[in-house]
Tab-separated table of C-alpha atoms and ligand atoms in Angstrom:
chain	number	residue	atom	x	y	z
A	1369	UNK	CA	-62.364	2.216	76.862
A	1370	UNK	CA	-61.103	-1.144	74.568
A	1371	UNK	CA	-59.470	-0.013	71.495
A	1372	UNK	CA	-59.044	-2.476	68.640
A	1373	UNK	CA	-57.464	-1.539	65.705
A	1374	UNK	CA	-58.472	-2.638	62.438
A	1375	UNK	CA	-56.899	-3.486	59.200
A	1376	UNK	CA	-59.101	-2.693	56.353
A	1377	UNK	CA	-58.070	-3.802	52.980
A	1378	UNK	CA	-60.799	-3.149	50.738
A	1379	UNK	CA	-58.915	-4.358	47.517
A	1380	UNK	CA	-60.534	-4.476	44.027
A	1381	UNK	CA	-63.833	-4.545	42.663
A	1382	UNK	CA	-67.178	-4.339	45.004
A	1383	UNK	CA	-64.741	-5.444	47.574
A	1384	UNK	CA	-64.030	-1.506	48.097
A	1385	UNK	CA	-68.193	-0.938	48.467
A	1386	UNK	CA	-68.715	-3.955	50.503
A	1387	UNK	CA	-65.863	-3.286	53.009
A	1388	UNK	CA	-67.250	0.365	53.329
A	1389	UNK	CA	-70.697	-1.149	54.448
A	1390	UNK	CA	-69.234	-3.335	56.645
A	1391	UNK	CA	-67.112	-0.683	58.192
A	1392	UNK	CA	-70.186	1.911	58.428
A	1393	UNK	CA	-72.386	-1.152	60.657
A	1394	UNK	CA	-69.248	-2.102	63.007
A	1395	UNK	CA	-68.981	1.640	64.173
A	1396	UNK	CA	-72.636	1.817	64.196
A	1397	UNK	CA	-72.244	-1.597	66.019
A	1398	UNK	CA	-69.228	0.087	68.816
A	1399	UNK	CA	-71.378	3.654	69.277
A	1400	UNK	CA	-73.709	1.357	71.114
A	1401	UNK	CA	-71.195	-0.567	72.878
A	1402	UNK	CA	-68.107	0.026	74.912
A	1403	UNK	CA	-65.282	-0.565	73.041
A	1404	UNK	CA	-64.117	1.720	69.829
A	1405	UNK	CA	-63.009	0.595	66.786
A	1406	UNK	CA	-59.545	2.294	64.791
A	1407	UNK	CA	-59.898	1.837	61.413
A	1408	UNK	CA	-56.148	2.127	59.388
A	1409	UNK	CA	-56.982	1.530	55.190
A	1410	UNK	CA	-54.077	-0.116	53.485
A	1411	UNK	CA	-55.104	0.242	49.246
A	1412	UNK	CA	-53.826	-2.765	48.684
A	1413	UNK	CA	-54.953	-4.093	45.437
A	1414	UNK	CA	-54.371	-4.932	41.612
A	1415	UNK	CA	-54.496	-1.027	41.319
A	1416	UNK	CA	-51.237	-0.873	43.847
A	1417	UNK	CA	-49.838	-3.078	41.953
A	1418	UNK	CA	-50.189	-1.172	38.829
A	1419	UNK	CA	-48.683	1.732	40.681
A	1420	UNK	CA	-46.052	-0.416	42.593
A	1421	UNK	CA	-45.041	-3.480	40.877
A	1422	UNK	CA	-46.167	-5.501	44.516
A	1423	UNK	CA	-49.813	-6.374	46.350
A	1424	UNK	CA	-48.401	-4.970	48.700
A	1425	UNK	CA	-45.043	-3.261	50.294
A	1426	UNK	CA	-42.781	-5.709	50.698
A	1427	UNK	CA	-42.777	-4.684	55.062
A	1428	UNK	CA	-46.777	-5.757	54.122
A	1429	UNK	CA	-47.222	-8.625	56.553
A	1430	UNK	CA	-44.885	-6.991	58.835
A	1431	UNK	CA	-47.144	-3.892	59.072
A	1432	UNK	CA	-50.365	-6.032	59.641
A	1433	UNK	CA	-49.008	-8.123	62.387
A	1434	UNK	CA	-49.463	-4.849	64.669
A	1435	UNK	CA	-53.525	-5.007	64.265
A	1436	UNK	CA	-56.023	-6.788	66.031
A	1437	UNK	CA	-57.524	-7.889	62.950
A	1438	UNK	CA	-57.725	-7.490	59.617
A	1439	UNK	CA	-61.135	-6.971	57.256
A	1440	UNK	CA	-60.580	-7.555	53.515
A	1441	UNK	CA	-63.090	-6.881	50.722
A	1442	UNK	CA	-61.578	-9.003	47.777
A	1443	UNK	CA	-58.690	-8.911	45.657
A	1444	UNK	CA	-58.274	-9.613	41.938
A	1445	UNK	CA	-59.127	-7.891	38.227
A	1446	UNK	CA	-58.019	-10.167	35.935
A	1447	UNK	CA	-58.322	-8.057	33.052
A	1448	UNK	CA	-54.714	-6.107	34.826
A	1449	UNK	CA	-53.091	-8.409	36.642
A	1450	UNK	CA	-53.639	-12.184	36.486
A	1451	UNK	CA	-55.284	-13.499	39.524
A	1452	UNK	CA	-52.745	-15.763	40.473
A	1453	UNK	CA	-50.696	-13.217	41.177
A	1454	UNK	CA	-52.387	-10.913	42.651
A	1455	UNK	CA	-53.799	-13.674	45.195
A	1456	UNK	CA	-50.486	-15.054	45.628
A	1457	UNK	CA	-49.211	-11.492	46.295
A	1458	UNK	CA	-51.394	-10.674	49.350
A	1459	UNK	CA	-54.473	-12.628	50.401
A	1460	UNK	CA	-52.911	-15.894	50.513
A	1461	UNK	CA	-49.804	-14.927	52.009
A	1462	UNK	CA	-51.267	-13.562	54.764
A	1463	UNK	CA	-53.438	-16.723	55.171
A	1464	UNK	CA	-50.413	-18.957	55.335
A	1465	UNK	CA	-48.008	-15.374	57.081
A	1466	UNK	CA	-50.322	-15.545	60.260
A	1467	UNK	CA	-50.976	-19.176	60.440
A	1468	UNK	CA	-54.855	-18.799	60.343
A	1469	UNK	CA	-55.011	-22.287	59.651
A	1470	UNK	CA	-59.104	-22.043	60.484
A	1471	UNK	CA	-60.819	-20.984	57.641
A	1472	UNK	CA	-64.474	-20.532	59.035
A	1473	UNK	CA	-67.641	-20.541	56.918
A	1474	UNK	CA	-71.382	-20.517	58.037
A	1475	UNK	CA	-73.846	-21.774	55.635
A	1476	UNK	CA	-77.653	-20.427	56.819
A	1477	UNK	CA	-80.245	-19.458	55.196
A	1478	UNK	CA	-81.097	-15.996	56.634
A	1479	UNK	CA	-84.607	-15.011	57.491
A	1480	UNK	CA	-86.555	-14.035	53.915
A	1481	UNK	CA	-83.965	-15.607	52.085
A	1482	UNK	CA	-84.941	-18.243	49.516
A	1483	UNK	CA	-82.660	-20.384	48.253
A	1484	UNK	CA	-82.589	-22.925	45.449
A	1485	UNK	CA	-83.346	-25.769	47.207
A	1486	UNK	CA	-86.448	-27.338	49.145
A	1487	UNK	CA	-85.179	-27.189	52.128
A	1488	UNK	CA	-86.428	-24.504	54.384
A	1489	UNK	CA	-83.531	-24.133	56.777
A	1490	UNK	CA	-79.814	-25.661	56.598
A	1491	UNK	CA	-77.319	-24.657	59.146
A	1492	UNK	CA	-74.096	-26.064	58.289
A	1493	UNK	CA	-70.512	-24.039	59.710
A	1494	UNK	CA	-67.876	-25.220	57.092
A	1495	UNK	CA	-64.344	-25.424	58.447
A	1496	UNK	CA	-61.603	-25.076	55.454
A	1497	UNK	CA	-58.194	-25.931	56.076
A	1498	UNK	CA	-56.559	-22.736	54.893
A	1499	UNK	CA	-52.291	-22.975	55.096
A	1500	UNK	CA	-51.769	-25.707	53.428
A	1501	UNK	CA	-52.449	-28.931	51.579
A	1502	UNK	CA	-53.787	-28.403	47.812
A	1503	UNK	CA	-52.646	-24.464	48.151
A	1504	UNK	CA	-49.215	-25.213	49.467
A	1505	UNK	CA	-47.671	-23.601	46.782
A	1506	UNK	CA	-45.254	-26.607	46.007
A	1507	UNK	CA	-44.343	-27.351	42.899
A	1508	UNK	CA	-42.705	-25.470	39.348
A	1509	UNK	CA	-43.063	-25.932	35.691
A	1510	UNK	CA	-39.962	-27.428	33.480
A	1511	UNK	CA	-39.460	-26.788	29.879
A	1512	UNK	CA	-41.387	-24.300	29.531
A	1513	UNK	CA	-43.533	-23.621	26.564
A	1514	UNK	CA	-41.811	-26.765	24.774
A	1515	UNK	CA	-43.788	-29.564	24.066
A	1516	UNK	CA	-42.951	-31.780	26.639
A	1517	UNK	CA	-43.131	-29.644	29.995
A	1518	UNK	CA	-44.650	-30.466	33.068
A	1519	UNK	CA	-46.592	-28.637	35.471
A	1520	UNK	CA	-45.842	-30.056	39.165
A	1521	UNK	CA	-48.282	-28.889	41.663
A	1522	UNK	CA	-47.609	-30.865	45.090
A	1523	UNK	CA	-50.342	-31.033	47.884
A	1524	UNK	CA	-48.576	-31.117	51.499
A	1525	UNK	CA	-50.436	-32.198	54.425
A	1526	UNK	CA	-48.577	-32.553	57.732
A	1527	UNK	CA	-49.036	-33.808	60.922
A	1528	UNK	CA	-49.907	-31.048	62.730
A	1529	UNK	CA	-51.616	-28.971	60.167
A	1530	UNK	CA	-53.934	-32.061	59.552
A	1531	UNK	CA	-54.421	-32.174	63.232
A	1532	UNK	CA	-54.697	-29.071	64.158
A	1533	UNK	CA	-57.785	-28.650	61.161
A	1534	UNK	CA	-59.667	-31.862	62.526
A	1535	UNK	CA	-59.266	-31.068	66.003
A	1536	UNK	CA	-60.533	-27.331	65.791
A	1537	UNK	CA	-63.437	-28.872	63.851
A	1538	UNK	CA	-64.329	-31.691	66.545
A	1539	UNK	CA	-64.153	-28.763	69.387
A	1540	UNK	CA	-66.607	-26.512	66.796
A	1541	UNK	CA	-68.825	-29.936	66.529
A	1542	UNK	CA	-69.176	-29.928	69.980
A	1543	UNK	CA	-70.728	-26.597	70.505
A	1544	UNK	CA	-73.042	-27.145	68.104
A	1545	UNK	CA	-75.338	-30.506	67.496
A	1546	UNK	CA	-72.547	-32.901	67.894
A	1547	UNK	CA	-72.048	-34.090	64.325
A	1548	UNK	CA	-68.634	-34.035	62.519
A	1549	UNK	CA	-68.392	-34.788	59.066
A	1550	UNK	CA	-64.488	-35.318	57.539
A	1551	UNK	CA	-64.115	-35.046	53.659
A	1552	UNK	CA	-62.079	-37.074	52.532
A	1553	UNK	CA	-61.317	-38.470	48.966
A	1554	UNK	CA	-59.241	-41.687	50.411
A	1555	UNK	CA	-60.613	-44.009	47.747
A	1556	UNK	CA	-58.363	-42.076	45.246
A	1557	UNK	CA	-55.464	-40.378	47.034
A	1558	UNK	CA	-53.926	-43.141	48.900
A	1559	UNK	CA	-50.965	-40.842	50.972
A	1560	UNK	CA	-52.840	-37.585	51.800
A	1561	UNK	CA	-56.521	-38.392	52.607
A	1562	UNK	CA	-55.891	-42.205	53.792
A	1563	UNK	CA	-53.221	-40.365	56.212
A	1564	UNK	CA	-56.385	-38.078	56.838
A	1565	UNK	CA	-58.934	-40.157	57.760
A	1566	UNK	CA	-56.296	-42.115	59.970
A	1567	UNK	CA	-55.986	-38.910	62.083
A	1568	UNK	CA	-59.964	-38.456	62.519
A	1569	UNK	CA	-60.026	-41.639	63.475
A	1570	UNK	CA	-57.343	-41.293	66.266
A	1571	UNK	CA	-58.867	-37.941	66.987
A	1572	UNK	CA	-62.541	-39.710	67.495
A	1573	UNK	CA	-61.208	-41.376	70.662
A	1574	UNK	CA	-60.817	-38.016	72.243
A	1575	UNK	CA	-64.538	-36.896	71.389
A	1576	UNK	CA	-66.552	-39.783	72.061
A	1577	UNK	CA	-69.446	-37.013	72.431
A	1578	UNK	CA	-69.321	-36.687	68.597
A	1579	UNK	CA	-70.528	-38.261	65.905
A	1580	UNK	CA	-68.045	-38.128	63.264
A	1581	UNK	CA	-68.583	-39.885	59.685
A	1582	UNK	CA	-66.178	-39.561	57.073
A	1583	UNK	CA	-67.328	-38.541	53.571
A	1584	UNK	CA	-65.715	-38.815	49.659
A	1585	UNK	CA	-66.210	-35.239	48.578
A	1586	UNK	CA	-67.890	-36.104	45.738
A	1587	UNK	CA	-70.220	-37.677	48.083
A	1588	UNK	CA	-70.366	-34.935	50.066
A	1589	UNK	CA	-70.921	-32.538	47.228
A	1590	UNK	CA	-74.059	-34.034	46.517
A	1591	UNK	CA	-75.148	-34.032	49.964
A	1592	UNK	CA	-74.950	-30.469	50.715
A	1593	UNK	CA	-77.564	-30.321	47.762
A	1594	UNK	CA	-79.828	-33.181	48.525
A	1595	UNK	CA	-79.414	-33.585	52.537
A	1596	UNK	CA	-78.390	-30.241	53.632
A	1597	UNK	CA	-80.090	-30.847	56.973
A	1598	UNK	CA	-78.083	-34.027	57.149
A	1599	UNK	CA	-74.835	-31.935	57.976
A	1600	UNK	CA	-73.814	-30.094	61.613
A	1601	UNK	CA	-70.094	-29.647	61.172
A	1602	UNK	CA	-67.844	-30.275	58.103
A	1603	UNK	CA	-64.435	-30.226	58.127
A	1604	UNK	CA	-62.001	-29.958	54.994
A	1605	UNK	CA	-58.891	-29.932	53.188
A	1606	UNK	CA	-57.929	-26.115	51.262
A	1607	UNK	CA	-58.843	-27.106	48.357
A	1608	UNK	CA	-62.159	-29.254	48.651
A	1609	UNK	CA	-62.842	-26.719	51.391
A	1610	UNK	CA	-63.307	-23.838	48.616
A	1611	UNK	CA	-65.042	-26.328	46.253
A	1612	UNK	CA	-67.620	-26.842	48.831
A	1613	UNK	CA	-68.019	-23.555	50.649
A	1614	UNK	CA	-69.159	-22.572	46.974
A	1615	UNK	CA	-72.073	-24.634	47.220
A	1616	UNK	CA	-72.673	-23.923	50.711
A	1617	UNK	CA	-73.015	-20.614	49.590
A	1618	UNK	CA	-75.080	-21.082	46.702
A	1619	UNK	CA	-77.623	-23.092	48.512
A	1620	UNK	CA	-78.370	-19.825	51.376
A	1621	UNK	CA	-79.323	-17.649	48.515
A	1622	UNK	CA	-75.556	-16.896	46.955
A	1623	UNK	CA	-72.138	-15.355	47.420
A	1624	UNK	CA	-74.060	-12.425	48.633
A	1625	UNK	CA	-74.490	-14.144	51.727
A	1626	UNK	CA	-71.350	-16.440	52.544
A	1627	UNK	CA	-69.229	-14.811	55.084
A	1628	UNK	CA	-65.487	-16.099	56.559
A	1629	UNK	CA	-63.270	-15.649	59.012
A	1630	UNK	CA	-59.394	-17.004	58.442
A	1631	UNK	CA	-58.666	-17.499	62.136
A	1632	UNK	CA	-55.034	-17.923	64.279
A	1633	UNK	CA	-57.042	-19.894	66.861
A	1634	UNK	CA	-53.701	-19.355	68.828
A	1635	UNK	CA	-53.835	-15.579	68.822
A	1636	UNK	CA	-50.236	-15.115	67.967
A	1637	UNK	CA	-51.295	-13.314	64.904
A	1638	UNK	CA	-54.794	-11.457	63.596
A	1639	UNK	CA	-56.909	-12.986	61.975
A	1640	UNK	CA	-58.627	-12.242	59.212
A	1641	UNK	CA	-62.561	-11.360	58.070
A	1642	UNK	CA	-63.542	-11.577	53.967
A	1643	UNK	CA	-66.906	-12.303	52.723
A	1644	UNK	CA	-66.453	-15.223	50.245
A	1645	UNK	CA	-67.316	-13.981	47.339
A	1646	UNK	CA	-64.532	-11.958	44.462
A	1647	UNK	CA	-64.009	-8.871	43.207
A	1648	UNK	CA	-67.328	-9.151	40.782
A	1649	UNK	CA	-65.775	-6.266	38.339
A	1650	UNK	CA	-69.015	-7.041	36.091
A	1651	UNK	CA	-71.055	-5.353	38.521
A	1652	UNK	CA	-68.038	-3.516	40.111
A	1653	UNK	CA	-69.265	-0.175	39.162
A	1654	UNK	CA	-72.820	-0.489	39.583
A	1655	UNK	CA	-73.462	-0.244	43.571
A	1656	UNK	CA	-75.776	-3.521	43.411
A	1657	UNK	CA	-73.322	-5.716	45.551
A	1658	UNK	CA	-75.143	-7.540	48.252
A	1659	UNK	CA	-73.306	-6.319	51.268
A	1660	UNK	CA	-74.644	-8.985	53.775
A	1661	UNK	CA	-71.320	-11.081	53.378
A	1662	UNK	CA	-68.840	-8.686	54.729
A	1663	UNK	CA	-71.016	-7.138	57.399
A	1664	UNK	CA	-71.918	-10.926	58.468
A	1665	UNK	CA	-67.865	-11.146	58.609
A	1666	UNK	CA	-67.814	-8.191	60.675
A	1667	UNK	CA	-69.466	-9.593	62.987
A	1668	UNK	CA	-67.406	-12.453	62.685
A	1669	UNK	CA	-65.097	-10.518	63.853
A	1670	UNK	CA	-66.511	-8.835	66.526
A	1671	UNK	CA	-67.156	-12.546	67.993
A	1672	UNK	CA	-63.362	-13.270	67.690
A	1673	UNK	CA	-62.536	-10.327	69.388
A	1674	UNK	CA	-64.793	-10.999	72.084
A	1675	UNK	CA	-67.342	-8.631	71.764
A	1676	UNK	CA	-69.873	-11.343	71.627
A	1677	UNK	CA	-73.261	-9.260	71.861
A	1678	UNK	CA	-71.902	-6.676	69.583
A	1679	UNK	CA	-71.553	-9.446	67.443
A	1680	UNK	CA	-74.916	-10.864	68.379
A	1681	UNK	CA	-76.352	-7.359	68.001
A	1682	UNK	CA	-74.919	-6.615	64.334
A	1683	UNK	CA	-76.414	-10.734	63.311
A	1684	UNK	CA	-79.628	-9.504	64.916
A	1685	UNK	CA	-79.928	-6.353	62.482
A	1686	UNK	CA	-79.330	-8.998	59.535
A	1687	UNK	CA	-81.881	-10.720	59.900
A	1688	UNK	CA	-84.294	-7.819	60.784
A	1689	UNK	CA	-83.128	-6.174	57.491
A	1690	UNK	CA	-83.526	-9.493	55.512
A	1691	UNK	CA	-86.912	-10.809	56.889
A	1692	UNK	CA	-88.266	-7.491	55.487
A	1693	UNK	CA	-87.131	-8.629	52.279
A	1694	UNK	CA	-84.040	-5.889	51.871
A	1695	UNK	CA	-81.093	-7.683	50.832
A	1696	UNK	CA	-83.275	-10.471	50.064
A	1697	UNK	CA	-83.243	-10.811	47.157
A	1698	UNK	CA	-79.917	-10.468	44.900
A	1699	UNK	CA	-78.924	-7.924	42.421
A	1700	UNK	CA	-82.451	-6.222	44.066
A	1701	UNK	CA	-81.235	-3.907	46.230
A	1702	UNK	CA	-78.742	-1.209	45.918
A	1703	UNK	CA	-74.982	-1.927	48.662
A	1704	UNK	CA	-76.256	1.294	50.022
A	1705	UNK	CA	-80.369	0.723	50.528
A	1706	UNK	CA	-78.880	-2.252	52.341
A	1707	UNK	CA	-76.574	-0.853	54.603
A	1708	UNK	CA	-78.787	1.471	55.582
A	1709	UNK	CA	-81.494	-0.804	56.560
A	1710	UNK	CA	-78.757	-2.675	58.820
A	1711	UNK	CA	-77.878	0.672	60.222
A	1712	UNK	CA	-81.410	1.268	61.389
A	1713	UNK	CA	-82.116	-1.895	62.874
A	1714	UNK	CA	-78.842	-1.190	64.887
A	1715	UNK	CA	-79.799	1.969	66.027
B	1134	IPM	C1	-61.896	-18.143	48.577
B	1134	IPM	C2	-61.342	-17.754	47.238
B	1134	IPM	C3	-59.821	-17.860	47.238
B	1134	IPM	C4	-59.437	-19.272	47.605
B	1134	IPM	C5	-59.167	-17.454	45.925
B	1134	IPM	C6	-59.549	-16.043	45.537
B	1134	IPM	C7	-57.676	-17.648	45.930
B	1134	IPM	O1	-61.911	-18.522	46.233
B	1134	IPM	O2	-61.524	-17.517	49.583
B	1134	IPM	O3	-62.704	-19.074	48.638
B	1134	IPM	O4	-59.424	-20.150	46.741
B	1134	IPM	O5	-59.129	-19.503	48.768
B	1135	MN	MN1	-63.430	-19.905	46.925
């Protein structure tokens, strides 16, 4: 029988009870199927770092590269260990480590979930470029604490990362309705996003099957709110990747329901499944987080790894568990009283 073995960091916060649910529907999930999953849990985490002084070991990256994939819960308490550190110490490093350059994000509003807007359904897959640009990590600080220091924070966007973004979001364009839109901010940053929309353009030639329109993000912004059903496909830099994805997941109900998959389209590494939303440690203790997001990246994941009606099956039991109104609602239900409804509707 398939084996895939699994990398589960469940990190800080409600990331440890989501990842749990998620983990308890994907072997619910393989029982029916015929592959089996091997679960190995790293405690990577601001609490390691307490302990350890690192994220994570510093043979970390090396140790993950073994896996078939790798589901995280969230990383960060602030109140211990700033967050840019403790992002910069293991969930972005392994973004940029294994080159999963396709940060993937659907936007849909499941079955009995309302969301704040009018619209009664919006399908839109956000595509966030997710190794460089904005979070390149270029830059430093000079005289610091003095009164004249500066703060230097360079955005790089290459060639081939900027291609290699576009293109994977033309291909995902295709499979869907056809419709590509590029943000862009080109009326301001004359290098980075007028060398961007130069390589959509060039790129357009080789999909004349999709429509492709190039937005501002501020533009955009507004769209996802006013014209959700506007949008098939967007495609983004890092940086106004995560702006958006934040209102993509406010407008299906809330973090509760954005999932993501950090994907090595190439395979030469794992990728990597994390619902969108943080840590949360206000509700961190309390057993209310909305599970939905990781077990939706679960199945993420069970897509990437080719067990596509595993994957099927698990999105299935979502929506059977939403449309009666459990996870629904958020802050309603308890992680548990969720998971459990998934895991019935599986079974
Ligand atoms: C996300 C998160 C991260 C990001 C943070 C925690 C560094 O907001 O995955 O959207 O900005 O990429
Ligand atoms: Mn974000």
């Amino acid at each position: 029988m398939k084996t895939y073995s699994i990398a589960l960091i469940p990190g800080d916060g409600i990331g440890r009870d989501v990842t749990a649910a998620a983990w308890t529907v994907l072997e619910t999930a393989a029982k029916h199927s015929d592959f089996i999953l091997r679960g190995t849990e790293f405690p990577w985490s601001c609490r390691f770092f307490k302990e350890t002084g690192r994220m994570m070991p510093e043979n970390g990256i090396e140790t993950l590269r073994g896996f078939d994939a790798i589901l995280l819960g969230a990383v960060g308490w602030p109140a211990e260990v700033p967050d840019s550190v403790s992002l910069h110490g293991l969930l972005l490093p392994i973004r940029k480590a294994f080159v999963q350059y396709a940060n993937i994000r659907p936007h849909r509003l499941l079955p009995g979930v309302r969301g704040p807007l009018r619209a009664e359904s919006l399908d839109i897959l956000c595509i966030r470029e997710n190794t460089e640009g904005e979070y390149s990590g270029a830059g430093g600080r000079v005289h610091q604490g003095m009164l004249d220091e500066v703060a230097v924070e360079t955005s790089i966007f290459t060639r081939a990362g900027v291609e290699r973004i576009l293109r994977f979001g033309f291909e995902q364009a295709r499979a869907r309705r056809g419709r590509l839109a590029s943000v862009t901010k080109s009326n301001a940053q004359k290098y980075s996003m007028v060398f961007w929309d130069e390589i959509t353009r060039k790129l357009a030639a080789d999909y004349p099957d999709v429509a492709v329109t190039s937005y501002h993000v501020d533009a955009l912004a507004a769209r996802m709110i006013i014209e959700p059903q506007s949008l098939d496909v967007v495609v983004a830099s890092n940086l106004f990747g995560d702006i958006l994805t934040d209102i993509g997941a406010a407008i299906q109900g809330g973090l509760g329901y954005a999932a993501s998959a950090n994907i090595n389209p190439d395979r030469s590494a794992p990728s990597m499944f994390e619902p969108v939303h943080g840590s949360a440690p206000d509700i961190a203790h309390l057993s209310v987080a909305n599970p939905i997001a990781a077990i939706w990246s679960g199945a993420m994941m069970l897509d990437h790894l080719g067990e596509k009606d595993a994957a099927g099956r698990v999105m299935n039991a979502i929506e059977a568990t939403t449309a009666r109104g459990i996870g629904a609602t958020a802050a309603k239900d308890s992680t548990d009283a969720v998971t459990a409804a998934v895991v019935a509707a599986l079974n």
